[in-house]
Short mmCIF file of C-alpha atoms and ligand atoms in Angstrom, two decimals:
data_model
loop_
_atom_site.label_atom_id
_atom_site.label_comp_id
_atom_site.label_asym_id
_atom_site.label_seq_id
_atom_site.Cartn_x
_atom_site.Cartn_y
_atom_site.Cartn_z
CA UNK F 11 52.76 62.73 11.88
CA UNK F 12 53.77 65.09 9.37
CA UNK F 13 56.90 63.71 7.15
CA UNK F 14 57.77 66.44 6.36
CA UNK F 15 59.70 67.08 8.73
CA UNK F 16 61.21 62.97 8.41
CA UNK F 17 64.64 63.79 7.20
CA UNK F 18 67.58 61.34 7.42
CA UNK F 19 71.16 62.56 6.89
CA UNK F 20 73.68 59.13 5.08
CA UNK F 21 76.47 59.27 6.83
CA UNK F 22 77.19 55.09 7.07
CA UNK F 23 79.36 55.48 3.88
CA UNK F 24 81.09 56.21 0.75
CA UNK F 25 81.22 54.92 -2.05
CA UNK F 26 84.74 55.93 -4.59
CA UNK F 27 85.80 54.35 -7.76
CA UNK F 28 88.87 52.99 -5.70
CA UNK F 29 86.12 50.78 -4.08
CA UNK F 30 84.77 49.34 -6.93
CA UNK F 31 85.40 45.84 -8.23
CA UNK F 32 85.91 46.14 -12.16
CA UNK F 33 83.02 43.39 -12.55
CA UNK F 34 80.03 44.09 -11.19
CA UNK F 35 78.75 40.51 -9.84
CA UNK F 36 81.60 40.71 -7.90
CA UNK F 37 80.71 44.20 -6.78
CA UNK F 38 77.45 42.80 -6.01
CA UNK F 39 78.90 39.50 -3.69
CA UNK F 40 81.24 42.55 -1.88
CA UNK F 41 77.35 44.09 -1.20
CA UNK F 42 74.81 41.51 -1.11
CA UNK F 43 77.53 39.98 1.29
CA UNK F 44 77.96 42.89 3.50
CA UNK F 45 73.90 43.21 3.88
CA UNK F 46 73.88 39.44 4.68
CA UNK F 47 76.32 40.31 7.50
CA UNK F 48 75.04 43.42 9.20
CA UNK F 49 71.29 40.63 9.64
CA UNK F 50 69.53 43.35 7.48
CA UNK F 51 65.61 42.41 7.12
CA UNK F 52 65.44 39.57 3.83
CA UNK F 53 68.55 41.04 2.32
CA UNK F 54 67.53 39.07 -0.35
CA UNK F 55 64.79 40.53 -1.40
CA UNK F 56 64.28 42.80 -4.34
CA UNK F 57 61.74 44.22 -6.04
CA UNK F 58 61.41 43.40 -9.72
CA UNK F 59 59.55 45.33 -12.21
CA UNK F 60 58.07 44.52 -15.35
CA UNK F 61 56.19 46.18 -18.16
CA UNK F 62 52.83 45.54 -19.46
CA UNK F 63 51.36 45.03 -23.02
CA UNK F 64 49.60 48.90 -22.66
CA UNK F 65 53.10 50.30 -21.58
CA UNK F 66 52.73 50.19 -18.22
CA UNK F 67 55.03 49.67 -15.49
CA UNK F 68 54.12 47.51 -12.42
CA UNK F 69 56.68 46.05 -9.39
CA UNK F 70 56.61 43.49 -6.64
CA UNK F 71 59.32 42.06 -4.30
CA UNK F 72 60.10 38.61 -4.74
CA UNK F 73 63.41 36.64 -3.15
CA UNK F 74 66.84 35.71 -4.84
CA UNK F 75 67.48 31.85 -4.85
CA UNK F 76 70.89 31.92 -6.36
CA UNK F 77 72.85 34.62 -8.82
CA UNK F 78 76.19 33.98 -10.60
CA UNK F 79 77.94 35.67 -13.25
CA UNK F 80 74.50 34.19 -15.88
CA UNK F 81 72.76 36.65 -14.09
CA UNK F 82 69.80 36.31 -10.77
CA UNK F 83 67.07 34.13 -10.53
CA UNK F 84 63.53 33.98 -8.59
CA UNK F 85 60.60 31.78 -8.58
CA UNK F 86 57.42 31.96 -9.06
CA UNK F 87 54.25 31.25 -11.16
CA UNK F 88 53.91 31.00 -14.89
CA UNK F 89 50.69 32.41 -15.02
CA UNK F 90 51.14 35.31 -12.85
CA UNK F 91 50.78 38.92 -13.74
CA UNK F 92 54.87 39.31 -13.88
CA UNK F 93 55.12 36.25 -16.41
CA UNK F 94 52.19 37.85 -18.59
CA UNK F 95 54.05 40.32 -18.70
CA UNK F 96 57.14 38.90 -19.22
CA UNK F 97 56.86 36.90 -21.71
CA UNK F 98 55.24 40.14 -23.84
CA UNK F 99 58.62 42.14 -23.23
CA UNK F 100 61.47 40.03 -21.23
CA UNK F 101 62.94 43.36 -20.18
CA UNK F 102 62.44 43.76 -16.73
CA UNK F 103 64.36 45.91 -13.74
CA UNK F 104 65.70 44.65 -10.29
CA UNK F 105 65.99 47.35 -7.08
CA UNK F 106 67.76 45.65 -3.77
CA UNK F 107 67.34 48.77 -1.17
CA UNK F 108 68.92 47.60 1.84
CA UNK F 109 67.44 51.23 3.86
CA UNK F 110 69.91 49.87 7.16
CA UNK F 111 72.92 50.18 4.75
CA UNK F 112 71.75 53.39 3.00
CA UNK F 113 72.46 51.67 -0.06
CA UNK F 114 70.65 50.62 -2.89
CA UNK F 115 71.50 48.63 -6.75
CA UNK F 116 69.25 48.81 -9.91
CA UNK F 117 70.18 46.19 -12.07
CA UNK F 118 68.79 46.28 -15.62
CA UNK F 119 68.67 43.49 -18.04
CA UNK F 120 65.83 41.08 -19.49
CA UNK F 121 64.53 38.23 -17.92
CA UNK F 122 64.61 34.82 -18.89
CA UNK F 123 62.87 31.40 -17.71
CA UNK F 124 65.62 28.67 -16.24
CA UNK F 125 65.40 24.98 -17.20
CA UNK F 126 63.12 22.59 -15.30
CA UNK F 127 66.00 20.95 -14.45
CA UNK F 128 67.34 23.85 -12.40
CA UNK F 129 63.27 24.86 -11.24
CA UNK F 130 63.34 20.95 -10.06
CA UNK F 131 66.02 21.71 -7.54
CA UNK F 132 64.73 24.28 -6.18
CA UNK F 133 61.89 22.94 -5.59
CA UNK F 134 62.78 20.27 -4.11
CA UNK F 135 64.42 22.37 -1.61
CA UNK F 136 60.99 23.72 -0.20
CA UNK F 137 59.37 22.58 2.45
CA UNK F 138 56.71 20.75 1.94
CA UNK F 139 53.48 23.50 2.46
CA UNK F 140 55.48 25.66 -0.06
CA UNK F 141 55.78 22.76 -2.36
CA UNK F 142 51.96 22.37 -2.29
CA UNK F 143 51.42 26.43 -2.07
CA UNK F 144 52.82 26.53 -5.01
CA UNK F 145 50.09 24.37 -6.38
CA UNK F 146 47.58 25.80 -4.52
CA UNK F 147 47.57 29.47 -6.09
CA UNK F 148 46.76 30.02 -8.99
CA UNK F 149 49.09 33.65 -8.54
CA UNK F 150 47.41 36.58 -9.44
CA UNK F 151 43.94 35.65 -10.79
CA UNK F 152 40.77 36.92 -8.46
CA UNK F 153 40.04 34.38 -6.00
CA UNK F 154 35.67 34.66 -4.20
CA UNK F 155 37.69 33.44 -0.22
CA UNK F 156 40.67 32.80 1.29
CA UNK F 157 37.97 29.86 2.40
CA UNK F 158 38.51 28.22 -1.13
CA UNK F 159 42.39 28.54 -0.66
CA UNK F 160 42.60 26.51 2.34
CA UNK F 161 40.38 24.08 1.26
CA UNK F 162 42.23 23.42 -1.98
CA UNK F 163 45.75 23.36 0.44
CA UNK F 164 43.82 20.84 2.82
CA UNK F 165 42.68 19.01 -0.93
CA UNK F 166 46.55 18.99 -2.22
CA UNK F 167 47.69 18.00 0.74
CA UNK F 168 45.55 14.71 0.94
CA UNK F 169 46.68 13.74 -2.74
CA UNK F 170 50.15 14.45 -2.07
CA UNK F 171 50.21 12.59 1.46
CA UNK F 172 52.85 10.78 0.65
CA UNK F 173 55.05 13.80 0.21
CA UNK F 174 56.12 13.55 -3.27
CA UNK F 175 54.74 16.87 -4.39
CA UNK F 176 56.29 17.19 -8.77
CA UNK F 177 56.87 20.36 -9.56
CA UNK F 178 54.25 22.12 -11.58
CA UNK F 179 54.10 23.10 -14.85
CA UNK F 180 53.11 26.36 -14.02
CA UNK F 181 55.80 27.17 -12.05
CA UNK F 182 58.96 28.00 -12.04
CA UNK F 183 62.15 30.35 -12.14
CA UNK F 184 63.75 33.38 -13.86
CA UNK F 185 67.07 34.74 -14.64
CA UNK F 186 67.39 38.70 -14.92
CA UNK F 187 70.60 38.50 -17.27
CA UNK F 188 72.13 42.18 -16.31
CA UNK F 189 72.90 44.69 -19.05
CA UNK F 190 73.35 47.48 -16.75
CA UNK F 191 74.01 48.03 -13.20
CA UNK F 192 74.07 50.69 -10.45
CA UNK F 193 75.41 51.52 -6.75
CA UNK F 194 73.87 53.84 -4.89
CA UNK F 195 75.49 54.82 -1.15
CA UNK F 196 73.86 57.84 0.78
CA UNK F 197 75.79 60.34 1.56
CA UNK F 198 76.39 64.08 4.08
CA UNK F 199 73.32 66.77 2.16
CA UNK F 200 72.00 64.56 -0.27
CA UNK F 201 75.85 64.19 -2.52
CA UNK F 202 75.09 60.87 -2.44
CA UNK F 203 77.30 58.37 -4.46
CA UNK F 204 76.18 56.81 -8.16
CA UNK F 205 77.77 54.55 -9.79
CA UNK F 206 76.67 52.20 -13.12
CA UNK F 207 78.01 49.90 -14.95
CA UNK F 208 76.98 49.52 -18.23
CA UNK F 209 77.46 46.22 -20.29
CA UNK F 210 79.45 46.49 -23.67
CA UNK F 211 80.35 43.75 -25.68
CA UNK F 212 84.31 43.75 -26.12
CA UNK F 213 85.60 41.86 -30.22
CA UNK F 214 85.96 38.58 -28.83
CA UNK F 215 82.00 38.78 -27.39
CA UNK F 216 83.03 38.77 -23.98
CA UNK F 217 81.61 41.38 -21.72
CA UNK F 218 83.10 44.64 -20.90
CA UNK F 219 81.67 46.91 -18.51
CA UNK F 220 82.17 50.33 -18.75
CA UNK F 221 81.81 52.60 -14.86
CA UNK F 222 80.14 55.87 -14.64
CA UNK F 223 79.38 58.25 -12.02
CA UNK F 224 76.24 59.78 -12.03
CA UNK F 225 75.10 63.22 -10.16
CA UNK F 226 73.41 62.27 -7.20
C1 FMN I 301 59.01 39.67 1.39
C2 FMN I 301 58.30 39.47 -0.09
C3 FMN I 301 59.20 37.89 -0.65
C4 FMN I 301 57.70 37.43 -1.91
N1 FMN I 301 59.05 36.20 -2.64
C5 FMN I 301 58.28 36.13 -3.62
C6 FMN I 301 58.72 35.11 -4.09
O1 FMN I 301 59.81 34.94 -4.55
N2 FMN I 301 57.93 35.07 -5.51
C7 FMN I 301 56.70 35.08 -5.81
O2 FMN I 301 56.31 34.58 -6.83
N3 FMN I 301 56.18 36.15 -5.50
C8 FMN I 301 56.93 36.71 -3.68
N4 FMN I 301 56.49 37.56 -3.44
C9 FMN I 301 54.94 38.11 -3.35
C10 FMN I 301 55.24 38.78 -4.61
O3 FMN I 301 55.57 40.60 -3.58
C11 FMN I 301 54.11 39.24 -5.71
O4 FMN I 301 52.55 39.55 -4.85
C12 FMN I 301 53.58 37.80 -6.04
O5 FMN I 301 54.60 37.57 -7.11
C13 FMN I 301 51.91 37.97 -7.12
O6 FMN I 301 52.89 39.51 -8.19
P1 FMN I 301 52.66 39.67 -9.55
O7 FMN I 301 50.87 39.52 -9.70
O8 FMN I 301 52.80 40.39 -9.98
O9 FMN I 301 52.96 38.37 -10.68
C14 FMN I 301 56.95 37.74 -2.53
C15 FMN I 301 56.56 39.18 -1.62
C16 FMN I 301 57.23 39.87 -0.50
C17 FMN I 301 56.98 40.75 0.55
#
């Protein structure tokens, strides 16, 4: 396979300033709804990057589970690598790659834990097996075998056989509170459209978003 020859022209659309909602959350809503309507695979999957104490970044896919103008929420293990890194440096970056639509969205901001009540609400909506899975996995730690994982799953299944699985205190949500957004639409000849929204605070403390076109 000669990846030198992998080459697509991006022709599906364009993005101009007049298309943009002045509110980046509303613009997100338009693009996210469009991705869902177009049956893009896992439209709520985002790559979240964090930075470790040594300054090295690390990235992983997580699923967006709710969002509003306060931010974008995903759920995870609070002892995982990402959680440890967020504890030391709350600056994060998230990417939605809606490649079938030749679109990328970058969100920069800070991550904060959601309330235990919010995590519980989401946890209780998860299927029984996923709730058990949260108890079993000490996410990001080294384990000796898959067998051990499955054995622990069976133990938890027995322990919580009445179906009442409590929220583990090491599991919950993070909200990414955005400070910038960048909407990217692929165009012909690599002359892509990119618009960045940067958060500025107004005198009354409300958010004002400054929009700039970026070179591709
Ligand atoms: C499609 C997809 C969805 C995922 N969703 C989540 C998620 O919502 N939460 C999560 O903790 N991990 C999720 N993962 C697993 C993460 O990518 C990652 O392996 C895990 O969170 C451990 O990351 P860390 O060691 O960097 O903390 C998902 C992976 C894929 C490929």
